[in-house]
Amino acid sequence: MAKRGLRPAEITHFLQNIDEDNSEGEPLHSSDEEWQQLPTNSDLSSSDDENSANQVRDLPGEEITIATSNDGNATRQYRGIKRTRNRGGSRSRGRGRGRSQPLLRLLDTYNSLKEIPLETEITAPDGTNWKVATTNCALPGRRGQQNLFKDQAGPTPYAKRNVDETCSSAWRLMIDDKILKQVLSCTIAEARHTHSPDWVITIEELDAFLAIIYVRGAIGAKCLDLDALWSVKWGNNFVKATMSRDRFREIMKFLRFDVRSTRTQRLTNDKFGLISDVWYNFISNAQSCYTPGPYITIDEQLFPSKCRCRFTQFMSSKPNKYGQKFWLAVDKDSKYIVNAFPYLGKDDVRSNDERLGDYVVKKLMQPYLKKGRNITCDHFFTSLSLAETLKSNGTSIVGTINKARREIPVCVKEAKEELYSTVVLKKDDITLTVYQGKHKKNVLLLSTMHPDIQIETNTKKKPDVVSFYNSSKYGVDVVDQMARKYSVKAPSRRWPVHTFYNLLDLAAINSWILYRDLNGKNQQKGVYLTVREELAEPYANSRKTSNTLINIPNEIPGRQDKRTRCQVKASCAGNKSCVKCQACKKGTLTRAPTDGPGELAQALDDFDERMVMEPLAYSEVRTRPSLEERLESIISGAALMADSSCTRDERRERIVAECNAVRQALQDLLHEYMANAGNKEQSEGLERAIENMCRKTRDLRRQLRKAVVDHVSDSFLETSVPLLVLMEAARGGRERELEEYAIVFTEHANKLVEVANLVCSMSNNEDGVKMVRHAANQIEALCPQVINAARVLAARPRSRVAQENAEAFARAWDGGVRLLTEAVDDITTIDDLLAVSENHILEDVNKCVVALQEGDPDSLERTAGAIRGRVARVCAVVSQEMDNYEPCIYTKRVLEAVTVLRDQGKYHSVVRFAAVI
């Protein structure tokens, strides 16, 4: 029978009784019977017998040198542990065979890693030599040079000088004037390119816009419909007082972070070019305001987004699977973001032989190397090569490491130790700790911060490197949690807007940390709400100032001591006032048409606000007359719109029906208020009455809005025809025909102005209303000038001066009409316009069929022209709307449908057929 091998206890006993003659490293020969029992290189590397790993070995050994180290411990060198490349060994298949077979034989000799003698060298697959180290040091070792922190952590002197008692001062350090001016200039350029050459926005208005975005996140309304924030019943008072809903939508529509003219060239070199300048300016500001402490955490952040983007990532382990990935470096103690950049896919700057994790850590830590800091990261980033590089730059690293790395010995990968046991391997000053935290799962941590590993005395016997990693690994996770709690993220089709939302979240966190450290206030939501008030206050005050009315009772000529009727608001029903508008000096009960939203829309909004009250606040003497008077004023305005020549009979009947329904709903509501007078809580009947009243006013508003769109659809068709006919008569010198066409031209101009005023009366877009009224005033002023220029040309048709003068006024008229059309389209919702245009086109098609059956060519030609004008207008409006979206499959299909409608649709076929007839 073969002799059995020595057990570990027997080997230890044998080594403790080595003769002093052989203590200087002299070779021991195989003639010693006891030495022949030790496993030798031939035992560990032999591959002749496949079952030799399970048999007792009795093979002749080679010489093994045993030397005594300086501390008296015996040092053993097992040459068989080093990987040997025998013929066929590297290509063998099957578990425990082939390339890793000599390394696994070490665990065949010892039952676990803890039984391997100290200072034993273990070679990894890439040739890295590790030595088994002890974990029983009484005191931790001396800190290495890479762990001597040389900075003073906290806010920088620059931040201390600029942060005062206001929260916005800290926020201004993150989003400074450079970033705001960049966003401002790019937004204005985009609006003037696609919308209007006179569009403008100020820094104060942009601050108010950002304040509303922050409020939306702080109150958890980012998933609600935007209209809910301005709702009369459920809306936020701060939002409504800061900015109008349509203005907010307009700014969001044109919000850009780069210049369109240079975009194509920049995107060839920078995938992040649409917002890269703004992002890296923010990172520069963050680094200049705060010095991180000795411990920094590095990890990835996935900002939820499903926009069409070249670098959208899918991560199944995240709550939101799709999004934009960012690499973040965060101060471990304060959770301050010190560096961040996006993952854009393959980077040309990174060499092919450099791991992505190594590249990310080096780039994030570039400003903070050689200052004695430590990095905590997970297994995606940690590697031996990275640890050595950082150590040479005065920076340490602690992190879990993947078992699949080639620098990890195979015996360590396959080891299953006793529960709560620890094995330490060392390479120079780098420690590899193997901790068996669970029965079937261990964890590997690489550290250049811990030269010696201490073991806790509690039940789990955790190494100090594990405890340190657990206490410092969550920095980025906490930042992500804080950002998601009050995130400003909202639906958008443009990925730069989502990136800007993430930037605002991170800027809010950093500014809160600065404000907390310098002022001692530690409530994140309170700071958010205070910032929004401070940002919105200048613009809100300017709105109040611009809308102020001046009471001048004695400045109306001829009526110094009397009150006058309202000369501005047609729906005032003859009420009198001594108040004058500051702009137009007309007697008015409200501001002049050049200021604020439309009169009828504003009256409806005021009525909706006043009709909802507590039962205790209701007074039969005051409340009933006030509400009835306001409702009758609204109905008077609706009656004026219904009686307009452009209003269709069907729409007129609907408006009248809705007005009667609103009157009845108000009487029911007042009856319920009387029944609940004196109660603190609203009864179910009162709540139903309020809901019914809101529904009826909403229906009336819808019918009025559709009536306005009816007017727009009928009036803004072939607006250049009256001018062409007028100029044609003038060039021919036909003065009698010119006067007839002048009357038609005047009626056309008056109709455009009337429709423009009706559109303004039902719009809440204050800036859009100003633009429409300004364009309407230009049209009204140009009309007589164009007619006079045509008369001069008719009197002298061969005069070059008269011809140039007439052409100049004609161009001015075309430009004014175009500006008015665009302004009207801007405050008219595209949904209403498309729905009404579709109904009108179908009606005109039926008229064409009737005209064909009756043989009426004039009616057929007139109706066909209307169809052609409506189709052209729909195509123009939709094409303009598509310019506001990023090019994608949706915009492509819409534009294809526009082409079909314009060139090949059934309506175009009807027009062409009508032209042939």
Coordinates of N, CA and C in Angstrom, one line a residue, residues 469-665:
Y469 N -15.4 49.3 3.3 CA -16.1 49.3 2.0 C -17.6 49.4 2.1
N470 N -18.2 48.8 3.1 CA -19.6 48.9 3.4 C -20.0 50.3 3.8
S471 N -19.1 51.0 4.4 CA -19.5 52.3 4.9 C -19.2 53.4 3.9
S472 N -18.5 53.1 2.8 CA -18.2 54.1 1.8 C -18.6 53.8 0.4
K473 N -19.3 52.7 0.2 CA -19.7 52.3 -1.2 C -20.9 53.0 -1.7
Y474 N -21.8 53.6 -0.9 CA -23.1 54.0 -1.3 C -23.2 55.5 -1.6
G475 N -22.1 56.1 -1.8 CA -22.1 57.6 -2.1 C -22.9 58.0 -3.3
V476 N -22.7 57.3 -4.4 CA -23.4 57.6 -5.6 C -24.9 57.2 -5.5
D477 N -25.1 56.1 -4.8 CA -26.5 55.6 -4.6 C -27.3 56.6 -3.8
V478 N -26.8 57.2 -2.8 CA -27.5 58.2 -2.0 C -27.8 59.4 -2.9
V479 N -26.8 59.8 -3.7 CA -27.0 61.0 -4.6 C -28.2 60.7 -5.5
D480 N -28.2 59.5 -6.1 CA -29.2 59.1 -7.0 C -30.6 59.1 -6.3
Q481 N -30.6 58.6 -5.1 CA -31.9 58.6 -4.3 C -32.4 60.0 -4.0
M482 N -31.5 60.9 -3.7 CA -31.9 62.3 -3.4 C -32.4 62.9 -4.7
A483 N -31.7 62.7 -5.8 CA -32.1 63.3 -7.0 C -33.5 62.8 -7.5
R484 N -33.8 61.5 -7.3 CA -35.1 61.0 -7.7 C -36.2 61.4 -6.8
K485 N -35.9 61.8 -5.5 CA -37.0 62.1 -4.6 C -37.7 63.4 -5.1
Y486 N -36.9 64.4 -5.5 CA -37.5 65.7 -5.9 C -37.1 66.0 -7.4
S487 N -37.0 65.0 -8.2 CA -36.5 65.1 -9.5 C -37.4 66.0 -10.3
V488 N -36.8 66.9 -11.2 CA -37.6 67.8 -12.1 C -37.9 67.1 -13.4
K489 N -37.5 65.8 -13.6 CA -37.8 65.1 -14.8 C -39.2 65.1 -15.2
A490 N -39.5 65.4 -16.5 CA -40.8 65.4 -17.0 C -40.8 64.9 -18.4
P491 N -41.9 64.5 -19.0 CA -41.9 63.9 -20.4 C -41.4 64.9 -21.4
S492 N -40.6 64.4 -22.3 CA -40.0 65.2 -23.4 C -39.5 64.3 -24.5
R493 N -39.6 64.7 -25.7 CA -39.1 63.9 -26.8 C -37.6 64.2 -27.1
R494 N -37.0 65.2 -26.5 CA -35.6 65.6 -26.8 C -34.7 65.1 -25.7
W495 N -33.7 64.4 -26.0 CA -32.8 63.9 -25.0 C -31.9 65.0 -24.4
P496 N -31.6 66.1 -25.1 CA -30.9 67.1 -24.3 C -31.7 67.7 -23.2
V497 N -33.0 67.8 -23.4 CA -33.8 68.3 -22.3 C -33.8 67.4 -21.1
H498 N -33.8 66.1 -21.3 CA -33.6 65.1 -20.2 C -32.3 65.3 -19.5
T499 N -31.2 65.5 -20.3 CA -29.9 65.7 -19.7 C -29.9 67.0 -18.9
F500 N -30.6 68.0 -19.4 CA -30.7 69.3 -18.6 C -31.4 69.0 -17.3
Y501 N -32.5 68.2 -17.3 CA -33.2 67.9 -16.1 C -32.2 67.2 -15.1
N502 N -31.4 66.3 -15.5 CA -30.5 65.7 -14.6 C -29.5 66.7 -14.1
L503 N -29.0 67.6 -15.0 CA -28.1 68.7 -14.5 C -28.8 69.5 -13.4
L504 N -30.0 69.9 -13.6 CA -30.7 70.6 -12.6 C -30.9 69.9 -11.3
D505 N -31.1 68.6 -11.3 CA -31.2 67.8 -10.1 C -29.8 67.8 -9.4
L506 N -28.7 67.5 -10.1 CA -27.4 67.5 -9.5 C -27.0 68.9 -9.0
A507 N -27.4 69.9 -9.7 CA -27.1 71.3 -9.3 C -27.8 71.6 -8.0
A508 N -29.1 71.2 -7.9 CA -29.8 71.4 -6.6 C -29.2 70.7 -5.4
I509 N -28.7 69.5 -5.6 CA -28.1 68.7 -4.5 C -26.8 69.5 -4.1
N510 N -26.0 69.8 -5.1 CA -24.7 70.5 -4.7 C -25.0 71.8 -4.0
S511 N -25.9 72.6 -4.5 CA -26.2 73.9 -3.9 C -26.8 73.7 -2.5
W512 N -27.6 72.7 -2.3 CA -28.1 72.4 -1.0 C -27.0 72.1 0.0
I513 N -26.0 71.3 -0.5 CA -24.9 70.9 0.4 C -24.1 72.2 0.8
L514 N -23.8 73.0 -0.2 CA -23.1 74.3 0.1 C -23.8 75.1 1.1
Y515 N -25.1 75.3 0.8 CA -25.9 76.1 1.7 C -26.0 75.5 3.1
R516 N -26.1 74.2 3.2 CA -26.2 73.5 4.5 C -24.9 73.7 5.3
D517 N -23.7 73.5 4.6 CA -22.4 73.6 5.3 C -22.1 75.0 5.7
L518 N -22.6 76.0 5.0 CA -22.3 77.4 5.3 C -23.3 78.1 6.1
N519 N -24.6 77.6 6.2 CA -25.6 78.2 6.9 C -26.3 77.3 7.9
G520 N -26.0 76.0 7.9 CA -26.5 75.1 8.9 C -27.9 74.6 8.7
K521 N -28.6 74.9 7.6 CA -30.0 74.5 7.4 C -29.9 73.2 6.6
N522 N -30.7 72.2 7.1 CA -30.5 70.8 6.7 C -31.8 70.2 6.1
Q523 N -32.7 71.0 5.5 CA -34.0 70.4 5.0 C -33.9 70.7 3.5
Q524 N -33.8 69.6 2.7 CA -33.6 69.7 1.3 C -34.8 70.3 0.6
K525 N -36.0 69.8 0.9 CA -37.2 70.3 0.3 C -37.4 71.8 0.6
G526 N -37.2 72.2 1.8 CA -37.3 73.6 2.2 C -36.4 74.5 1.4
V527 N -35.2 74.0 1.2 CA -34.2 74.8 0.3 C -34.7 74.8 -1.1
Y528 N -35.2 73.7 -1.6 CA -35.8 73.7 -3.0 C -36.9 74.8 -3.2
L529 N -37.8 74.8 -2.2 CA -38.9 75.7 -2.3 C -38.5 77.2 -2.2
T530 N -37.5 77.4 -1.3 CA -37.0 78.8 -1.1 C -36.2 79.2 -2.4
V531 N -35.5 78.3 -3.0 CA -34.8 78.7 -4.3 C -35.8 79.1 -5.3
R532 N -36.9 78.4 -5.5 CA -37.9 78.7 -6.5 C -38.5 80.1 -6.3
E533 N -38.8 80.4 -5.0 CA -39.3 81.7 -4.7 C -38.3 82.8 -5.1
E534 N -37.1 82.6 -4.7 CA -36.1 83.7 -5.0 C -35.8 83.8 -6.5
L535 N -35.9 82.7 -7.2 CA -35.6 82.8 -8.7 C -36.8 83.5 -9.4
A536 N -38.0 83.2 -8.9 CA -39.2 83.7 -9.6 C -39.6 85.1 -9.2
E537 N -39.1 85.6 -8.1 CA -39.6 86.9 -7.6 C -39.3 88.0 -8.5
P538 N -38.1 88.2 -9.1 CA -38.0 89.4 -10.0 C -38.9 89.4 -11.2
Y539 N -39.1 88.3 -11.8 CA -40.0 88.2 -13.0 C -41.5 88.4 -12.6
A540 N -41.9 87.8 -11.4 CA -43.2 88.0 -11.0 C -43.5 89.4 -10.6
N541 N -42.6 90.1 -10.0 CA -42.7 91.5 -9.7 C -42.9 92.4 -10.9
S542 N -42.1 92.0 -12.0 CA -42.1 92.8 -13.2 C -43.5 92.6 -13.9
R543 N -44.1 91.4 -13.8 CA -45.4 91.2 -14.3 C -46.5 92.0 -13.6
K544 N -46.3 92.1 -12.3 CA -47.3 92.9 -11.6 C -47.2 94.4 -11.9
T545 N -45.9 94.9 -12.1 CA -45.7 96.3 -12.4 C -46.3 96.6 -13.8
S546 N -46.0 95.7 -14.8 CA -46.5 96.0 -16.1 C -48.0 96.0 -16.3
N547 N -48.7 95.3 -15.4 CA -50.1 95.1 -15.5 C -50.9 96.1 -14.6
T548 N -50.1 97.1 -14.0 CA -50.8 98.0 -13.0 C -51.6 99.0 -13.8
L549 N -52.8 99.3 -13.2 CA -53.6 100.4 -13.8 C -53.4 101.6 -12.9
I550 N -53.5 102.8 -13.6 CA -53.3 104.1 -12.8 C -54.7 104.7 -12.8
N551 N -55.1 105.2 -11.6 CA -56.4 105.8 -11.5 C -56.2 107.3 -11.7
I552 N -56.7 107.8 -12.9 CA -56.6 109.2 -13.2 C -58.1 109.7 -13.5
P553 N -58.8 110.1 -12.5 CA -60.2 110.5 -12.7 C -60.4 111.7 -13.4
N554 N -59.5 112.6 -13.6 CA -59.8 113.9 -14.2 C -59.0 114.1 -15.5
E555 N -58.6 113.1 -16.2 CA -57.9 113.3 -17.4 C -58.6 113.0 -18.7
I556 N -59.9 112.7 -18.6 CA -60.7 112.4 -19.8 C -61.3 113.7 -20.3
P557 N -60.9 114.2 -21.5 CA -61.3 115.5 -22.0 C -62.9 115.5 -22.0
G558 N -63.5 116.6 -21.5 CA -64.9 116.8 -21.5 C -65.6 116.1 -20.4
R559 N -65.0 115.2 -19.7 CA -65.7 114.4 -18.7 C -64.8 114.3 -17.4
Q560 N -64.3 115.4 -17.0 CA -63.3 115.4 -15.9 C -63.9 114.9 -14.6
D561 N -65.2 115.2 -14.4 CA -65.8 114.9 -13.1 C -66.8 113.8 -13.2
K562 N -66.8 113.0 -14.4 CA -67.8 112.0 -14.6 C -67.1 110.7 -14.8
R563 N -67.8 109.6 -14.5 CA -67.3 108.3 -14.9 C -67.7 108.0 -16.3
T564 N -66.9 107.2 -17.0 CA -67.2 106.9 -18.4 C -67.4 105.4 -18.6
R565 N -68.0 105.1 -19.7 CA -68.2 103.7 -20.1 C -66.9 103.1 -20.4
C566 N -66.8 101.8 -20.3 CA -65.6 101.1 -20.7 C -65.4 101.1 -22.2
Q567 N -64.3 101.7 -22.6 CA -64.1 101.8 -24.1 C -63.2 100.7 -24.6
V568 N -62.9 99.7 -23.8 CA -62.0 98.7 -24.3 C -62.7 97.3 -24.3
K569 N -63.3 97.0 -23.2 CA -63.8 95.6 -23.1 C -65.3 95.5 -23.5
A570 N -65.6 94.9 -24.6 CA -67.0 94.9 -25.1 C -67.9 94.1 -24.1
S571 N -67.4 93.2 -23.3 CA -68.2 92.4 -22.5 C -68.5 93.0 -21.1
C572 N -68.2 94.3 -21.0 CA -68.4 95.0 -19.7 C -69.9 95.4 -19.5
A573 N -70.7 95.3 -20.6 CA -72.1 95.5 -20.5 C -72.5 96.9 -20.0
G574 N -71.7 97.9 -20.5 CA -72.1 99.3 -20.2 C -71.7 99.8 -18.9
N575 N -70.9 99.0 -18.1 CA -70.4 99.5 -16.8 C -69.5 100.7 -16.9
K576 N -69.5 101.6 -15.9 CA -68.7 102.8 -16.0 C -67.6 102.7 -15.0
S577 N -66.6 103.6 -15.3 CA -65.4 103.6 -14.4 C -64.7 104.9 -14.7
C578 N -63.9 105.4 -13.6 CA -63.1 106.5 -13.8 C -61.6 106.2 -13.9
V579 N -61.4 104.9 -14.2 CA -60.0 104.4 -14.3 C -59.5 104.5 -15.7
K580 N -58.3 104.9 -15.9 CA -57.7 105.0 -17.3 C -56.6 104.0 -17.4
C581 N -56.4 103.5 -18.6 CA -55.3 102.6 -18.8 C -54.0 103.4 -19.0
Q582 N -52.9 103.0 -18.4 CA -51.7 103.7 -18.5 C -51.1 103.8 -19.9
A583 N -51.5 102.8 -20.8 CA -50.9 102.7 -22.1 C -51.7 103.6 -23.1
C584 N -53.0 103.3 -23.2 CA -53.8 104.0 -24.2 C -54.7 105.1 -23.7
K585 N -54.7 105.4 -22.4 CA -55.4 106.5 -21.8 C -56.9 106.4 -22.0
K586 N -57.4 105.2 -22.3 CA -58.9 105.0 -22.5 C -59.5 104.6 -21.1
G587 N -60.8 105.1 -21.0 CA -61.5 104.7 -19.8 C -61.8 103.2 -19.9
T588 N -61.5 102.4 -18.8 CA -61.6 101.0 -18.8 C -61.8 100.4 -17.5
L589 N -62.5 99.3 -17.4 CA -62.6 98.5 -16.2 C -61.5 97.5 -16.1
T590 N -60.7 97.4 -17.0 CA -59.6 96.4 -17.0 C -58.4 97.0 -17.8
R591 N -57.4 96.3 -18.0 CA -56.2 96.8 -18.7 C -56.5 96.8 -20.2
A592 N -55.8 97.5 -21.0 CA -56.0 97.7 -22.4 C -55.7 96.4 -23.1
P593 N -56.2 96.3 -24.4 CA -56.0 95.1 -25.1 C -54.5 94.7 -25.4
T594 N -53.6 95.7 -25.3 CA -52.2 95.4 -25.6 C -51.5 94.7 -24.4
D595 N -52.2 94.6 -23.3 CA -51.6 94.0 -22.1 C -52.4 92.8 -21.7
G596 N -51.7 91.8 -21.2 CA -52.4 90.7 -20.5 C -53.1 89.7 -21.5
P597 N -53.7 88.7 -21.0 CA -54.4 87.7 -21.8 C -55.7 88.3 -22.3
G598 N -56.5 87.5 -23.1 CA -57.7 87.9 -23.7 C -58.8 88.2 -22.7
E599 N -59.7 89.2 -23.0 CA -60.6 89.6 -22.0 C -61.6 88.5 -21.7
L600 N -62.1 87.8 -22.6 CA -63.1 86.8 -22.4 C -62.5 85.6 -21.6
A601 N -61.3 85.2 -22.0 CA -60.6 84.1 -21.4 C -60.3 84.5 -19.9
Q602 N -59.8 85.7 -19.7 CA -59.5 86.2 -18.3 C -60.8 86.2 -17.5
A603 N -61.9 86.7 -18.1 CA -63.2 86.7 -17.4 C -63.6 85.3 -17.0
L604 N -63.5 84.3 -17.9 CA -63.8 83.0 -17.5 C -62.9 82.4 -16.4
D605 N -61.7 82.7 -16.4 CA -60.8 82.3 -15.4 C -61.1 82.9 -14.0
D606 N -61.4 84.2 -14.0 CA -61.8 84.9 -12.8 C -63.1 84.3 -12.2
F607 N -64.0 84.0 -13.1 CA -65.3 83.4 -12.7 C -65.1 82.1 -12.1
D608 N -64.2 81.2 -12.7 CA -64.0 79.9 -12.1 C -63.3 80.0 -10.8
E609 N -62.5 81.0 -10.5 CA -61.8 81.1 -9.2 C -62.8 81.6 -8.2
R610 N -63.7 82.5 -8.5 CA -64.6 83.1 -7.5 C -65.8 82.2 -7.2
M611 N -66.2 81.3 -8.1 CA -67.4 80.5 -7.8 C -67.1 79.4 -6.8
V612 N -65.8 79.0 -6.5 CA -65.5 78.0 -5.6 C -65.1 78.7 -4.3
M613 N -65.8 78.4 -3.2 CA -65.5 79.1 -1.9 C -66.0 78.1 -0.8
E614 N -65.6 78.5 0.4 CA -66.1 77.8 1.6 C -67.5 78.2 1.9
P615 N -68.4 77.3 2.4 CA -69.7 77.7 2.7 C -69.8 78.8 3.7
L616 N -68.9 78.9 4.6 CA -68.9 80.0 5.6 C -68.7 81.4 4.9
A617 N -68.0 81.4 3.8 CA -67.6 82.6 3.1 C -68.8 83.1 2.2
Y618 N -69.8 82.3 2.0 CA -70.9 82.7 1.1 C -71.8 83.7 1.8
S619 N -72.1 84.8 1.0 CA -73.1 85.8 1.5 C -74.1 86.0 0.4
E620 N -75.4 85.9 0.7 CA -76.4 86.1 -0.3 C -76.5 87.5 -0.8
V621 N -76.1 88.4 0.1 CA -76.2 89.8 -0.3 C -75.1 90.2 -1.3
R622 N -73.9 89.7 -1.0 CA -72.7 90.1 -1.8 C -72.4 89.1 -2.9
T623 N -72.4 87.8 -2.6 CA -71.8 86.8 -3.5 C -72.8 86.6 -4.7
R624 N -74.1 86.5 -4.5 CA -75.0 86.2 -5.6 C -74.9 87.3 -6.6
P625 N -75.1 88.6 -6.3 CA -75.0 89.6 -7.3 C -73.7 89.7 -8.0
S626 N -72.6 89.5 -7.3 CA -71.3 89.5 -7.9 C -71.1 88.4 -9.0
L627 N -71.5 87.1 -8.6 CA -71.3 86.0 -9.5 C -72.3 86.2 -10.7
E628 N -73.5 86.6 -10.5 CA -74.5 86.8 -11.6 C -74.0 87.9 -12.5
E629 N -73.4 89.0 -12.0 CA -72.9 90.1 -12.8 C -71.8 89.6 -13.7
R630 N -70.9 88.9 -13.1 CA -69.7 88.4 -13.8 C -70.2 87.4 -14.9
L631 N -71.1 86.5 -14.6 CA -71.6 85.6 -15.6 C -72.3 86.3 -16.8
E632 N -73.1 87.3 -16.5 CA -73.7 88.0 -17.6 C -72.7 88.8 -18.4
S633 N -71.7 89.3 -17.8 CA -70.6 89.9 -18.6 C -70.0 88.9 -19.6
I634 N -69.7 87.7 -19.1 CA -69.2 86.6 -20.0 C -70.1 86.3 -21.1
I635 N -71.4 86.1 -20.7 CA -72.4 85.8 -21.8 C -72.6 86.9 -22.8
S636 N -72.4 88.2 -22.4 CA -72.4 89.3 -23.3 C -71.3 89.1 -24.3
G637 N -70.1 88.8 -23.8 CA -69.0 88.6 -24.7 C -69.2 87.4 -25.7
A638 N -69.8 86.4 -25.1 CA -70.0 85.2 -26.0 C -71.1 85.5 -27.0
A639 N -72.1 86.4 -26.7 CA -73.1 86.8 -27.6 C -72.5 87.6 -28.8
L640 N -71.5 88.5 -28.4 CA -70.9 89.2 -29.5 C -70.2 88.3 -30.5
M641 N -69.5 87.3 -29.9 CA -68.8 86.3 -30.8 C -69.8 85.5 -31.6
A642 N -70.9 85.1 -31.0 CA -71.9 84.4 -31.7 C -72.6 85.2 -32.8
D643 N -72.8 86.5 -32.6 CA -73.4 87.4 -33.6 C -72.5 87.8 -34.7
S644 N -71.2 87.5 -34.6 CA -70.3 87.9 -35.6 C -70.6 87.3 -37.0
S645 N -70.3 88.0 -38.1 CA -70.7 87.6 -39.4 C -69.9 86.3 -39.8
C646 N -68.8 86.0 -39.2 CA -68.0 84.8 -39.5 C -68.5 83.6 -38.8
T647 N -69.4 83.7 -37.8 CA -69.8 82.6 -37.0 C -70.9 81.8 -37.8
R648 N -70.7 80.5 -37.8 CA -71.6 79.7 -38.6 C -72.9 79.4 -37.7
D649 N -74.0 79.1 -38.4 CA -75.3 79.0 -37.7 C -75.2 77.9 -36.7
E650 N -74.7 76.7 -37.0 CA -74.6 75.6 -36.1 C -73.8 76.0 -34.9
R651 N -72.7 76.7 -35.0 CA -71.9 77.1 -33.9 C -72.6 78.1 -33.0
R652 N -73.4 79.0 -33.7 CA -74.1 80.0 -32.9 C -75.1 79.3 -32.0
E653 N -75.8 78.3 -32.5 CA -76.8 77.7 -31.7 C -76.2 76.9 -30.5
R654 N -75.1 76.4 -30.8 CA -74.4 75.7 -29.7 C -73.9 76.6 -28.6
I655 N -73.4 77.8 -29.0 CA -73.0 78.8 -28.0 C -74.2 79.3 -27.2
V656 N -75.3 79.5 -27.8 CA -76.5 80.0 -27.1 C -77.0 78.9 -26.1
A657 N -77.0 77.6 -26.5 CA -77.4 76.5 -25.6 C -76.4 76.4 -24.4
E658 N -75.1 76.6 -24.7 CA -74.2 76.5 -23.6 C -74.3 77.6 -22.6
C659 N -74.6 78.8 -23.1 CA -74.9 80.0 -22.2 C -76.1 79.7 -21.3
N660 N -77.1 79.2 -21.9 CA -78.3 78.9 -21.0 C -78.0 77.8 -20.0
A661 N -77.2 76.8 -20.4 CA -76.8 75.8 -19.5 C -76.0 76.3 -18.3
V662 N -75.1 77.3 -18.6 CA -74.2 77.9 -17.6 C -75.1 78.7 -16.6
R663 N -76.1 79.4 -17.1 CA -77.0 80.2 -16.3 C -77.7 79.3 -15.3
Q664 N -78.2 78.2 -15.8 CA -78.9 77.2 -14.9 C -78.0 76.6 -13.9
A665 N -76.8 76.3 -14.3 CA -75.8 75.6 -13.4 C -75.5 76.6 -12.3

